[in-house]
Amino acid sequence: MNDPVNHPKHYTSSKACCSGCGKPIECIDITRHMNFNIGNVFKYLWRMGMKDSKLQEIKKAQWYLNDEVNRVHYELDFHEPAPYEQKENGK
């Protein structure tokens, strides 16, 4: 079943199932337990090549990963949460 709003095919195409109940695992079942950036990295890698081109999905994942690296660096350097500022290409 492809429900483009609640269960889009590019997020429900995994053959992975819960070992306890047998329910298919959707991307959101995993990403809802992650912070925003890491969840998006996972999401774009999960759907790689199923919605947009593989290269475009990898670049999107890389963008969020770079943002997370910058955020963590800031917190380590200044011992406080980073102010939100997305920098182009992680620079």
PDB file of C-alpha atoms in Angstrom:
ATOM      1  CA  MET A   1       0.000   0.000   0.000  1.00  0.00           C
ATOM      2  CA  ASN A   2       1.344   3.433  -0.930  1.00  0.00           C
ATOM      3  CA  ASP A   3      -0.183   6.217   1.144  1.00  0.00           C
ATOM      4  CA  PRO A   4       1.815   9.267  -0.014  1.00  0.00           C
ATOM      5  CA  VAL A   5       0.994  11.251   3.135  1.00  0.00           C
ATOM      6  CA  ASN A   6       1.208   8.737   5.991  1.00  0.00           C
ATOM      7  CA  HIS A   7       3.254   5.901   4.508  1.00  0.00           C
ATOM      8  CA  PRO A   8       5.120   7.003   1.353  1.00  0.00           C
ATOM      9  CA  LYS A   9       6.662   4.140  -0.584  1.00  0.00           C
ATOM     10  CA  HIS A  10      10.187   5.584  -0.322  1.00  0.00           C
ATOM     11  CA  TYR A  11       9.952   5.290   3.491  1.00  0.00           C
ATOM     12  CA  THR A  12       8.144   1.939   3.685  1.00  0.00           C
ATOM     13  CA  SER A  13      10.106  -0.085   1.138  1.00  0.00           C
ATOM     14  CA  SER A  14      12.451  -1.790   3.603  1.00  0.00           C
ATOM     15  CA  LYS A  15      12.143  -5.536   4.021  1.00  0.00           C
ATOM     16  CA  ALA A  16      13.129  -5.150   7.690  1.00  0.00           C
ATOM     17  CA  CYS A  17      10.517  -6.283  10.207  1.00  0.00           C
ATOM     18  CA  CYS A  18      10.234  -6.141  13.989  1.00  0.00           C
ATOM     19  CA  SER A  19      11.505  -9.415  15.427  1.00  0.00           C
ATOM     20  CA  GLY A  20       8.880  -9.238  18.170  1.00  0.00           C
ATOM     21  CA  CYS A  21       5.652  -8.515  16.280  1.00  0.00           C
ATOM     22  CA  GLY A  22       6.622  -8.949  12.622  1.00  0.00           C
ATOM     23  CA  LYS A  23       5.443  -5.439  11.681  1.00  0.00           C
ATOM     24  CA  PRO A  24       7.414  -3.880   8.811  1.00  0.00           C
ATOM     25  CA  ILE A  25       9.811  -1.184  10.018  1.00  0.00           C
ATOM     26  CA  GLU A  26       9.327   2.253   8.504  1.00  0.00           C
ATOM     27  CA  CYS A  27      11.966   4.957   8.438  1.00  0.00           C
ATOM     28  CA  ILE A  28      10.060   7.060  10.982  1.00  0.00           C
ATOM     29  CA  ASP A  29      10.060   4.162  13.462  1.00  0.00           C
ATOM     30  CA  ILE A  30      13.799   4.760  13.759  1.00  0.00           C
ATOM     31  CA  THR A  31      14.252   8.478  13.073  1.00  0.00           C
ATOM     32  CA  ARG A  32      11.708   9.632  15.672  1.00  0.00           C
ATOM     33  CA  HIS A  33      14.286   8.609  18.298  1.00  0.00           C
ATOM     34  CA  MET A  34      17.055  10.782  16.825  1.00  0.00           C
ATOM     35  CA  ASN A  35      17.746  14.480  16.825  1.00  0.00           C
ATOM     36  CA  PHE A  36      16.659  16.458  13.754  1.00  0.00           C
ATOM     37  CA  ASN A  37      19.974  16.430  11.888  1.00  0.00           C
ATOM     38  CA  ILE A  38      20.833  12.778  12.457  1.00  0.00           C
ATOM     39  CA  GLY A  39      17.251  11.761  11.692  1.00  0.00           C
ATOM     40  CA  ASN A  40      17.483  13.549   8.355  1.00  0.00           C
ATOM     41  CA  VAL A  41      20.837  11.937   7.558  1.00  0.00           C
ATOM     42  CA  PHE A  42      19.265   8.551   8.211  1.00  0.00           C
ATOM     43  CA  LYS A  43      16.125   9.451   6.233  1.00  0.00           C
ATOM     44  CA  TYR A  44      18.001  10.512   3.104  1.00  0.00           C
ATOM     45  CA  LEU A  45      20.225   7.441   3.182  1.00  0.00           C
ATOM     46  CA  TRP A  46      17.207   5.184   3.798  1.00  0.00           C
ATOM     47  CA  ARG A  47      15.344   6.451   0.720  1.00  0.00           C
ATOM     48  CA  MET A  48      18.472   6.815  -1.428  1.00  0.00           C
ATOM     49  CA  GLY A  49      17.539   6.416  -5.078  1.00  0.00           C
ATOM     50  CA  MET A  50      13.837   5.850  -4.376  1.00  0.00           C
ATOM     51  CA  LYS A  51      12.688   9.474  -4.486  1.00  0.00           C
ATOM     52  CA  ASP A  52      15.504  11.558  -5.934  1.00  0.00           C
ATOM     53  CA  SER A  53      18.800  10.517  -7.498  1.00  0.00           C
ATOM     54  CA  LYS A  54      21.258   8.643  -5.286  1.00  0.00           C
ATOM     55  CA  LEU A  55      23.780  11.456  -5.547  1.00  0.00           C
ATOM     56  CA  GLN A  56      21.208  14.088  -4.575  1.00  0.00           C
ATOM     57  CA  GLU A  57      20.098  12.038  -1.562  1.00  0.00           C
ATOM     58  CA  ILE A  58      23.719  11.576  -0.446  1.00  0.00           C
ATOM     59  CA  LYS A  59      24.349  15.322  -0.762  1.00  0.00           C
ATOM     60  CA  LYS A  60      21.256  16.059   1.314  1.00  0.00           C
ATOM     61  CA  ALA A  61      22.426  13.618   3.984  1.00  0.00           C
ATOM     62  CA  GLN A  62      25.879  15.188   3.897  1.00  0.00           C
ATOM     63  CA  TRP A  63      24.394  18.675   4.385  1.00  0.00           C
ATOM     64  CA  TYR A  64      22.653  17.579   7.595  1.00  0.00           C
ATOM     65  CA  LEU A  65      25.691  15.644   8.786  1.00  0.00           C
ATOM     66  CA  ASN A  66      27.896  18.716   8.292  1.00  0.00           C
ATOM     67  CA  ASP A  67      25.387  20.798  10.232  1.00  0.00           C
ATOM     68  CA  GLU A  68      25.459  18.280  13.087  1.00  0.00           C
ATOM     69  CA  VAL A  69      29.262  18.235  13.136  1.00  0.00           C
ATOM     70  CA  ASN A  70      29.283  22.033  13.380  1.00  0.00           C
ATOM     71  CA  ARG A  71      26.673  21.958  16.145  1.00  0.00           C
ATOM     72  CA  VAL A  72      28.618  19.419  18.199  1.00  0.00           C
ATOM     73  CA  HIS A  73      31.905  21.301  17.673  1.00  0.00           C
ATOM     74  CA  TYR A  74      30.258  24.461  18.974  1.00  0.00           C
ATOM     75  CA  GLU A  75      28.916  22.702  22.055  1.00  0.00           C
ATOM     76  CA  LEU A  76      32.313  21.150  22.796  1.00  0.00           C
ATOM     77  CA  ASP A  77      34.145  24.451  22.305  1.00  0.00           C
ATOM     78  CA  PHE A  78      31.731  26.728  24.178  1.00  0.00           C
ATOM     79  CA  HIS A  79      30.007  24.296  26.573  1.00  0.00           C
ATOM     80  CA  GLU A  80      26.568  25.561  25.594  1.00  0.00           C
ATOM     81  CA  PRO A  81      23.964  24.742  22.947  1.00  0.00           C
ATOM     82  CA  ALA A  82      24.810  26.109  19.537  1.00  0.00           C
ATOM     83  CA  PRO A  83      22.761  29.012  18.229  1.00  0.00           C
ATOM     84  CA  TYR A  84      20.974  27.904  15.091  1.00  0.00           C
ATOM     85  CA  GLU A  85      22.895  28.864  11.992  1.00  0.00           C
ATOM     86  CA  GLN A  86      23.241  26.616   8.957  1.00  0.00           C
ATOM     87  CA  LYS A  87      26.442  27.295   7.105  1.00  0.00           C
ATOM     88  CA  GLU A  88      26.871  26.419   3.456  1.00  0.00           C
ATOM     89  CA  ASN A  89      28.721  23.114   2.960  1.00  0.00           C
ATOM     90  CA  GLY A  90      29.527  22.844   6.659  1.00  0.00           C
ATOM     91  CA  LYS A  91      31.997  25.748   6.580  1.00  0.00           C
TER      92      LYS A  91
END
